[in-house]
PDB file of C-alpha atoms in Angstrom:
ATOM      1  CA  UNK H  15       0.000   0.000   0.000  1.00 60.00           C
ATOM      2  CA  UNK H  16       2.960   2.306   1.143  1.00 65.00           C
ATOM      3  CA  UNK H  17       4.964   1.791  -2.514  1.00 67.00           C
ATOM      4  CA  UNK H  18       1.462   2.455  -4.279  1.00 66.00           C
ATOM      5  CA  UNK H  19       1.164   5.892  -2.722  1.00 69.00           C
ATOM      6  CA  UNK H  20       4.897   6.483  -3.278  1.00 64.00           C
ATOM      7  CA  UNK H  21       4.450   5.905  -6.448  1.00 61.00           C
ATOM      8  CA  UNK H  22       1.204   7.816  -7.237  1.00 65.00           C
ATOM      9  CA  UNK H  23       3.079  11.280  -5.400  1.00 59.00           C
ATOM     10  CA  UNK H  24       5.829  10.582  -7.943  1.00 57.00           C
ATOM     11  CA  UNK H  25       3.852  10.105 -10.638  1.00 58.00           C
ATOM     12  CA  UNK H  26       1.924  13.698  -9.417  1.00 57.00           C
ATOM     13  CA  UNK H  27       5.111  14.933  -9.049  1.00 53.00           C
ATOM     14  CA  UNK H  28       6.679  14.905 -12.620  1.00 55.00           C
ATOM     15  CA  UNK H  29       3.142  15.696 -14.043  1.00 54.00           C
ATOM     16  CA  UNK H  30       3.240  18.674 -11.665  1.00 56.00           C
ATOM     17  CA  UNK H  31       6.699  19.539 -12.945  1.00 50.00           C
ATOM     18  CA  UNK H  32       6.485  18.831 -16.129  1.00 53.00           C
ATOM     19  CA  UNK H  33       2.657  20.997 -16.446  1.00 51.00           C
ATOM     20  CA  UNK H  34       4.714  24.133 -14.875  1.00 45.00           C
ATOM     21  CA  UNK H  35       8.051  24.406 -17.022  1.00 42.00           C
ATOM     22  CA  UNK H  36       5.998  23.556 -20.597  1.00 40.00           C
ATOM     23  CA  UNK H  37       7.299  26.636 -22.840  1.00 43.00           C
ATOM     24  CA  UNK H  38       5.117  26.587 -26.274  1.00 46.00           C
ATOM     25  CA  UNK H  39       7.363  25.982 -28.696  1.00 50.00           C
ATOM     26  CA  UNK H  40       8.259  28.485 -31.620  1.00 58.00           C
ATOM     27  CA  UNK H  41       7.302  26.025 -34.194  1.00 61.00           C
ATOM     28  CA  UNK H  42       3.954  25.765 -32.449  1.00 65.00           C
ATOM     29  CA  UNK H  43       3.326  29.333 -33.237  1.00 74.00           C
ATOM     30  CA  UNK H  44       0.753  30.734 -36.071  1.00 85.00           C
ATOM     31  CA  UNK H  45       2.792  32.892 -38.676  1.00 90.00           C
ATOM     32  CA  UNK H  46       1.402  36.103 -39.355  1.00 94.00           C
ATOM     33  CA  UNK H  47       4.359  37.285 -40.798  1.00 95.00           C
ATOM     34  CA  UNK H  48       6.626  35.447 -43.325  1.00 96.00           C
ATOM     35  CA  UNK H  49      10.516  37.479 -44.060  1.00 96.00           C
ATOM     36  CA  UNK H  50      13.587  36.164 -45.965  1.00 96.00           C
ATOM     37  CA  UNK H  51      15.875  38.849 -45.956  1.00 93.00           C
ATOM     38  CA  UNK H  52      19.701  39.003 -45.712  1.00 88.00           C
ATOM     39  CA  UNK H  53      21.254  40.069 -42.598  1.00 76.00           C
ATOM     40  CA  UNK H  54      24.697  41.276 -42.914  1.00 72.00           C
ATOM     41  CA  UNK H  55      25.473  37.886 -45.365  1.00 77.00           C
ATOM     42  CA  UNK H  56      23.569  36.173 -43.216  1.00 85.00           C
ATOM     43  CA  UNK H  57      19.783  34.604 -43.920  1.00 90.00           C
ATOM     44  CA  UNK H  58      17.173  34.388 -42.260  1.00 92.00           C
ATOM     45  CA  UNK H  59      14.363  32.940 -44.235  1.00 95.00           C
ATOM     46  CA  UNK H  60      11.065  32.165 -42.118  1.00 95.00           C
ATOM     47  CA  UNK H  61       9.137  30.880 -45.557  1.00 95.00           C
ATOM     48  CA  UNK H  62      11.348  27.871 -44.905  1.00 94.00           C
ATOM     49  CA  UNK H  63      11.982  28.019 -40.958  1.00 94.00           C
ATOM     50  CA  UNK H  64      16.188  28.607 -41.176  1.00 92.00           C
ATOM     51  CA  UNK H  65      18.347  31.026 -39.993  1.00 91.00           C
ATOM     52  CA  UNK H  66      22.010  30.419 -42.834  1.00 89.00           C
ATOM     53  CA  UNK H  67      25.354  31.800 -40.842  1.00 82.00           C
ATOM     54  CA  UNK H  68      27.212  32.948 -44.070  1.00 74.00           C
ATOM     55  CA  UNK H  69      29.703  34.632 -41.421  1.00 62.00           C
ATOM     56  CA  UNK H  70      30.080  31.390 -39.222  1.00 54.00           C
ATOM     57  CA  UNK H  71      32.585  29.142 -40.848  1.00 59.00           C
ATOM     58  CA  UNK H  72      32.734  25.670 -42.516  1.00 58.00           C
ATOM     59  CA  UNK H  73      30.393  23.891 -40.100  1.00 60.00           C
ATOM     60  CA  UNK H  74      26.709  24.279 -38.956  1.00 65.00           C
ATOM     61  CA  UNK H  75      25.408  27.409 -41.314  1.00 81.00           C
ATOM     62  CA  UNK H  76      22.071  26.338 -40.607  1.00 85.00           C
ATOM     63  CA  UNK H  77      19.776  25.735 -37.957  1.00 87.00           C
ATOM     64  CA  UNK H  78      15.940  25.517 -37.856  1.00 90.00           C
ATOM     65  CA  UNK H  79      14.492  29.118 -37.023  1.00 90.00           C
ATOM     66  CA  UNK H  80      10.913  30.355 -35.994  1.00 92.00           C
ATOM     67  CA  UNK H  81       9.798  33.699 -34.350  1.00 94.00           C
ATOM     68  CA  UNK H  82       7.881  33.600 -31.467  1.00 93.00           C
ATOM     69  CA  UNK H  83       4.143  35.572 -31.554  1.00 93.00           C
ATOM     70  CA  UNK H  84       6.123  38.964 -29.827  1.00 94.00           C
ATOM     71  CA  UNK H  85       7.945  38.682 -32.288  1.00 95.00           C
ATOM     72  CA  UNK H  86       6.290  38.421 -35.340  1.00 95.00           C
ATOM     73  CA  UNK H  87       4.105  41.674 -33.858  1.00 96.00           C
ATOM     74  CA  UNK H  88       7.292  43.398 -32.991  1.00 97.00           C
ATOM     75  CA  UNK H  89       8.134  42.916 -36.692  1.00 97.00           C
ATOM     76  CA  UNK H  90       4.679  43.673 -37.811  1.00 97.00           C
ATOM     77  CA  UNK H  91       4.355  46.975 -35.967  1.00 97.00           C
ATOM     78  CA  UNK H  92       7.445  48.274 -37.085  1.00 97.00           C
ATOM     79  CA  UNK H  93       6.823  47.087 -41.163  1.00 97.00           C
ATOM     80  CA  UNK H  94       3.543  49.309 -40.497  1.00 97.00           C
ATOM     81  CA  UNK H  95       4.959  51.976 -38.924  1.00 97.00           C
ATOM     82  CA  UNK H  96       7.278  52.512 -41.853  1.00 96.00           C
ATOM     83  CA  UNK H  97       5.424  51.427 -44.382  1.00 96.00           C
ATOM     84  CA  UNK H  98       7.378  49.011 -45.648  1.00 96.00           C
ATOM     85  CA  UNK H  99       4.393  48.295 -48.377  1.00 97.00           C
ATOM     86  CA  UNK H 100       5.067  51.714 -50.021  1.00 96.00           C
ATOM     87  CA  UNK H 101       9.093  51.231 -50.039  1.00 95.00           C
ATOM     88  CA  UNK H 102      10.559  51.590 -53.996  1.00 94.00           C
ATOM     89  CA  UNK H 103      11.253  47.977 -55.062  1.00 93.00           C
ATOM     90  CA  UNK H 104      14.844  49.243 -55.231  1.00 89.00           C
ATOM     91  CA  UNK H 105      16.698  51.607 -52.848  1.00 85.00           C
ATOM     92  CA  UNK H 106      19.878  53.595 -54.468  1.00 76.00           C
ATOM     93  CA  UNK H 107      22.055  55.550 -51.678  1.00 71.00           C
ATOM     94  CA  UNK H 108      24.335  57.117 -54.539  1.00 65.00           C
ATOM     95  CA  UNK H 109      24.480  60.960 -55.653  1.00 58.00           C
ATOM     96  CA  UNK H 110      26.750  62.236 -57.732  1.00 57.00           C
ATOM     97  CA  UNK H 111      28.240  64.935 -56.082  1.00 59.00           C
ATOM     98  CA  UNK H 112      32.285  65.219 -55.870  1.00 58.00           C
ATOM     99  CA  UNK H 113      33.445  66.799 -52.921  1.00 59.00           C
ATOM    100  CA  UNK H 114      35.783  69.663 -52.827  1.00 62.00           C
ATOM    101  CA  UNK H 115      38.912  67.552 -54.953  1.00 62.00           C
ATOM    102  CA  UNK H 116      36.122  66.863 -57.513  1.00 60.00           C
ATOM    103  CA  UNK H 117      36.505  63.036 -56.455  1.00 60.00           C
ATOM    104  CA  UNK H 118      33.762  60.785 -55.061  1.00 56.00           C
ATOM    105  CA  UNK H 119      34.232  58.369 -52.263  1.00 54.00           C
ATOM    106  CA  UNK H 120      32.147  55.057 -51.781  1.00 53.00           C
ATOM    107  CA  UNK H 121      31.281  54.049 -48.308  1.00 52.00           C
ATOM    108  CA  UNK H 122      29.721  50.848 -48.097  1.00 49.00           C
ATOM    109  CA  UNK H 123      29.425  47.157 -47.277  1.00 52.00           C
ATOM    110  CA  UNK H 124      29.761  43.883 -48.733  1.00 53.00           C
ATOM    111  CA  UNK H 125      26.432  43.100 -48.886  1.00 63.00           C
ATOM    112  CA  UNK H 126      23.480  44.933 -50.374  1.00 77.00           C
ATOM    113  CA  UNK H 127      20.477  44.553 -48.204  1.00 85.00           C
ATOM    114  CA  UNK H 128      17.715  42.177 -49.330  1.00 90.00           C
ATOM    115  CA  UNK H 129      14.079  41.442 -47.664  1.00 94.00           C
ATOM    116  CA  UNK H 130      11.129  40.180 -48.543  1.00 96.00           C
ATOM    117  CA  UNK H 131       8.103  40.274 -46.228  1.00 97.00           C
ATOM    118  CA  UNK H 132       4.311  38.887 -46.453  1.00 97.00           C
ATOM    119  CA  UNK H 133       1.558  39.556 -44.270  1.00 96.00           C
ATOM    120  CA  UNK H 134      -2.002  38.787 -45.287  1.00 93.00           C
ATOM    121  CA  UNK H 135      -1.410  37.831 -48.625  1.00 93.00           C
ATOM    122  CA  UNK H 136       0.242  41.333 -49.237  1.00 95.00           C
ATOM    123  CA  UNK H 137       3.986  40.622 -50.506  1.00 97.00           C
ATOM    124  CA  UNK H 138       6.961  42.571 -51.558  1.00 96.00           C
ATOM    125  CA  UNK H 139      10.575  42.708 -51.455  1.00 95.00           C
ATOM    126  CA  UNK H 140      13.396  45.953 -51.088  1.00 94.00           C
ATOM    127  CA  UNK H 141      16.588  45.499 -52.029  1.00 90.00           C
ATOM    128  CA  UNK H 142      19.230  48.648 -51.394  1.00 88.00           C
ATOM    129  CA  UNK H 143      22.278  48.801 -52.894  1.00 80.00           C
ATOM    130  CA  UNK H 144      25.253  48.873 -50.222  1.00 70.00           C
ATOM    131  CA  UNK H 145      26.711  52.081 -51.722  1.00 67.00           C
ATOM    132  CA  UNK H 146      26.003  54.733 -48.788  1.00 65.00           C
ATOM    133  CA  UNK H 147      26.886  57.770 -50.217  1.00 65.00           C
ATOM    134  CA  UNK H 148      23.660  59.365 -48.971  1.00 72.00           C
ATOM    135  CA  UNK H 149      20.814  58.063 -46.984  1.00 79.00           C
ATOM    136  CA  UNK H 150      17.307  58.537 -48.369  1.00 84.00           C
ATOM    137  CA  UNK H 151      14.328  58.790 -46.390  1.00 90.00           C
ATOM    138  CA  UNK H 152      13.084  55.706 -48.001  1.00 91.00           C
ATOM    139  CA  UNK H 153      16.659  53.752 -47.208  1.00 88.00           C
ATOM    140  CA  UNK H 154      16.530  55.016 -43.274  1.00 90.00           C
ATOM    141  CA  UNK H 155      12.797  53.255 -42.855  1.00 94.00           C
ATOM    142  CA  UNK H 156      13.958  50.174 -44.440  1.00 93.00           C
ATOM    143  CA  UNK H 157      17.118  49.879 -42.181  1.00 90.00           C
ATOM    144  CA  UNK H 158      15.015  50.323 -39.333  1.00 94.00           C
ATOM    145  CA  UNK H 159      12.447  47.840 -40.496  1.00 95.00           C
ATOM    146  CA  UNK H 160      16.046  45.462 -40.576  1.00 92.00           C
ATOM    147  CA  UNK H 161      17.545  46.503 -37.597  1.00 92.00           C
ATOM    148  CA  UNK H 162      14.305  45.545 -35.548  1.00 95.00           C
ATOM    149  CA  UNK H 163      15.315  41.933 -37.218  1.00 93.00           C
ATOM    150  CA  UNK H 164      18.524  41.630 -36.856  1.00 89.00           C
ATOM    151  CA  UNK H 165      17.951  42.949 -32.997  1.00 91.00           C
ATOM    152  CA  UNK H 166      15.334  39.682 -32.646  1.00 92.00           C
ATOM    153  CA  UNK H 167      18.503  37.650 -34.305  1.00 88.00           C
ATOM    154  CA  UNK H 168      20.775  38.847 -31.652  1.00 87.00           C
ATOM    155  CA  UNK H 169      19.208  38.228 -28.421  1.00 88.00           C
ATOM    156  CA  UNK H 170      18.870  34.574 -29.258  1.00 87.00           C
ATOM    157  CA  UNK H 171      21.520  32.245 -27.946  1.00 84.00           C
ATOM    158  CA  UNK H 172      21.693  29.648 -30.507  1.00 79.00           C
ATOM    159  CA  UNK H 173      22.363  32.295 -33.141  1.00 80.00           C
ATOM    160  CA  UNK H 174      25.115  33.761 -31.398  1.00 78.00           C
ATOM    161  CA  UNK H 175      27.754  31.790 -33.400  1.00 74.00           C
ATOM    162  CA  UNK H 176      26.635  33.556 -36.317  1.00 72.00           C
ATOM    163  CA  UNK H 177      27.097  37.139 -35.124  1.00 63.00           C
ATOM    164  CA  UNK H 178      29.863  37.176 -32.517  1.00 58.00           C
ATOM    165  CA  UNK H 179      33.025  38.865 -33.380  1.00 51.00           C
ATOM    166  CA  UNK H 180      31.310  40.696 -36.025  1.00 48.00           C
ATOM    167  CA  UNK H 181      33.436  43.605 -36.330  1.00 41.00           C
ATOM    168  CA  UNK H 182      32.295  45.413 -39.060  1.00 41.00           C
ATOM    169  CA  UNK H 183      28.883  45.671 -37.964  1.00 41.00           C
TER     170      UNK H 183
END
């Protein structure tokens, strides 16, 4: 009688435990937002749930990725907010202009940035060139649209492989 009631607290026990740490998974998660966009030569493409390290060596470039429901509103609020919907199809941060030695200088980065983003049925994808001679109203909502993405990307620990030691950044 004892050993049955041991075992039936046990048994209440790991229920009890296992009831109170159960975390919904990401993958559980409705999507209300779909993105592939390039971060930094990096991928994230939630279309077909990966996150691709270009940046983290030979080994393990890709692991399984899904954004939690915060999230995918953070996202959503912030693709609203700057309309990312009315954004040219192609963002150009180049004017000619020489400076005072009648010679141009390039700033830039390796990669151009690239995202495309669905919500409702409504899709479209930006791409800007990485020239950054000049920053264009249009060019400073989409990198904020990016860096709200790439700030989701860096607070999670299993992607930090991909971004550590990222010195141009």
């Amino acid at each position: 009688m004892i050993t049955k009631i041991k075992y039936s607290l046990l048994f209440l026990v790991l229920v009890y435990a296992s009831c109170t740490s159960y975390k919904p998974l990401y993958e559980d998660v409705a999507k209300k937002i779909q993105i592939k966009c390039n971060i930094y030569g990096d991928t994230l493409n939630t279309f077909e749930n990966y996150y691709y390290g270009n940046n983290s060596g030979p080994s393990d470039n890709r692991v399984s990725f899904f954004l939690s429901l915060d999230e995918q509103n953070e996202i959503i609020e912030v693709v609203n907010t700057f309309k990312f919907f009315e954004l040219p199809d192609n963002l150009v941060r180049f004017k000619w202009k020489p400076n005072e030695q009648d010679s141009i200088w390039f700033l830039g980065s390796l990669h151009s940035q690239f995202c495309t983003i669905e919500i409702n049925g409504r899709r479209k994808s930006v791409l800007m060139s990485s020239v950054r001679n000049f920053d264009t109203e249009e060019s400073i909502k989409f990198e904020k649209i990016v860096d709200v993405i790439y700030n989701i990307i860096e607070k999670r620990k299993d992607l930090e492989k991909f971004h550590s030691g990222m010195w141009w950044i």
